[in-house]
Coordinates of C-alpha atoms in Angstrom, one line a residue:
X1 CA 92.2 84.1 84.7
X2 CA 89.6 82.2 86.3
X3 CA 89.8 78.7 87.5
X4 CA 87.2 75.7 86.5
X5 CA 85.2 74.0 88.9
X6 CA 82.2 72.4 87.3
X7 CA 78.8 72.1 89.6
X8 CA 80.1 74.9 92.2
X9 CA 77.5 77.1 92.4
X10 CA 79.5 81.2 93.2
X11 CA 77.1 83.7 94.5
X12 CA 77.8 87.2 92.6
X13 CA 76.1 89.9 93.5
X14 CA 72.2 89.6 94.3
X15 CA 70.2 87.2 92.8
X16 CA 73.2 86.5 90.3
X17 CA 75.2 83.3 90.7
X18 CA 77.7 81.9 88.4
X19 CA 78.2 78.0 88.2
X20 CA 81.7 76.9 87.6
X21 CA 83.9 79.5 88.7
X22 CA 85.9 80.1 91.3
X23 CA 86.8 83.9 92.2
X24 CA 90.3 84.9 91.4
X25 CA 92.7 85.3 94.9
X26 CA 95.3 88.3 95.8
X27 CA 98.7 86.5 94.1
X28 CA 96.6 86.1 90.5
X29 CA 96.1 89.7 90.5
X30 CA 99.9 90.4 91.9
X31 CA 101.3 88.0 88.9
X32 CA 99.3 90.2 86.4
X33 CA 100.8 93.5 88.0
X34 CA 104.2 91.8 87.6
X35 CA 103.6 90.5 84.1
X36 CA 102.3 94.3 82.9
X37 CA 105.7 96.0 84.8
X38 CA 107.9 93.3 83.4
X39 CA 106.1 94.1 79.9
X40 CA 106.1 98.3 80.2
X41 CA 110.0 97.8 81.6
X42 CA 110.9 95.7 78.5
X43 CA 109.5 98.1 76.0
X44 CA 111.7 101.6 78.2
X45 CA 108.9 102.8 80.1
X46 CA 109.5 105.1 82.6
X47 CA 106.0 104.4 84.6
X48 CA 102.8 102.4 84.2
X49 CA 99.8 103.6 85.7
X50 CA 97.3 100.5 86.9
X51 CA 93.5 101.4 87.6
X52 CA 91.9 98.8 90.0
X53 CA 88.9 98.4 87.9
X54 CA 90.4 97.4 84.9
X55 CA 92.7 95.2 86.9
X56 CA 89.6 93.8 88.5
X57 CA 88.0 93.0 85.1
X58 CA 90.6 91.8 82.8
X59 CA 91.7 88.9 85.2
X60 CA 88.5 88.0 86.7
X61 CA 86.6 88.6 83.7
X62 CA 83.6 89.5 86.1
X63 CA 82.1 92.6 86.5
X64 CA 82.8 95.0 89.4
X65 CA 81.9 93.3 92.6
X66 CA 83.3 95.2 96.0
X67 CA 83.2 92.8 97.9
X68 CA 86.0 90.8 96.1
X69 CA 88.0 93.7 94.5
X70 CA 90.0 94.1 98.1
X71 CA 92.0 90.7 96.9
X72 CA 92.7 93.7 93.4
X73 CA 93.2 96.4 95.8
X74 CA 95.9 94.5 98.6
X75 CA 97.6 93.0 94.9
X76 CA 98.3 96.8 94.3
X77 CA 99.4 98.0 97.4
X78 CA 101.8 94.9 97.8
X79 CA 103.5 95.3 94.4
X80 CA 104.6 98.7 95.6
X81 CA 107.7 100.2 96.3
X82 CA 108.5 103.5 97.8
X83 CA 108.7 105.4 94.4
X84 CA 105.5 104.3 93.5
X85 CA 102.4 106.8 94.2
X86 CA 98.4 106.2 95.3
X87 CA 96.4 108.0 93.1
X88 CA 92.4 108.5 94.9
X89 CA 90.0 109.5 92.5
X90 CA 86.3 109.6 94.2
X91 CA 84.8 110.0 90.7
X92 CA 86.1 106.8 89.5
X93 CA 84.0 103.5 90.4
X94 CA 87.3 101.5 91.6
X95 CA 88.9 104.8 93.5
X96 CA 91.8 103.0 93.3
X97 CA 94.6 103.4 91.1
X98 CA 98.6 103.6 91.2
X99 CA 101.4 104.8 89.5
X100 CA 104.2 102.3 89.3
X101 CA 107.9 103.8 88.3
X102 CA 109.8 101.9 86.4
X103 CA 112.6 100.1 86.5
X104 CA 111.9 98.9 89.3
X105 CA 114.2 99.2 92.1
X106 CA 112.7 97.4 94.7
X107 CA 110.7 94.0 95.4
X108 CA 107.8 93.6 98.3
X109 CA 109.5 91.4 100.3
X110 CA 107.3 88.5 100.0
X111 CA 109.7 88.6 96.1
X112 CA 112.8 89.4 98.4
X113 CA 115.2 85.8 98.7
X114 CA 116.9 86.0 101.8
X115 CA 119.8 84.1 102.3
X116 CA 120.6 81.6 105.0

């Protein structure tokens, strides 16, 4: 999910630039986790597992770029809940990846509606 911008030039890594695109932010990445929990909760799962990487790559459609996979990271870490687990994996690129129980129980508060 990338948005349009024609003429903006979007340094990428290096030398690299891309012209056009703007970098995704935190709440694209947190409306994909929500989609894919919605999605695994419909079809009875009891968990969905979420690598950062893969995260990272199928909504920004860019390749791995650190500097902007901490907007993927602080997605993760908001959508969770306290039956939810980090997972660290040092051999994996992303190092990043958590397992989501399902149903979920719980909303992050910024999904919370308080009454007034």
């Amino acid at each position: 999910m990338l948005d349009f911008n024609l003429g903006r030039l979007i340094p990428l890594f290096g030398r690299v630039s891309a012209i056009g695109f703007l970098m995704v932010s935190t709440e694209h990445f947190r409306q994909e986790i929500r989609s894919r929990l919605e999605s695994a909760s419909a079809q009875g799962r009891q968990d969905l597992t979420i690598e950062c990487g893969e995260l990272y790559r199928s909504v920004s459609k860019l390749p791995l770029f650190d500097p902007w996979m901490i907007f993927c990271c602080n997605a993760m870490r908001a959508e969770m809940a306290l039956t939810d687990h980090l997972i660290f994996d040092d051999s994996n690129a992303s190092l990043l990846t958590i397992h989501y129980a399902l149903p979920r129980l719980w909303r992050p508060k910024s999904n919370q509606v308080r009454s007034t």
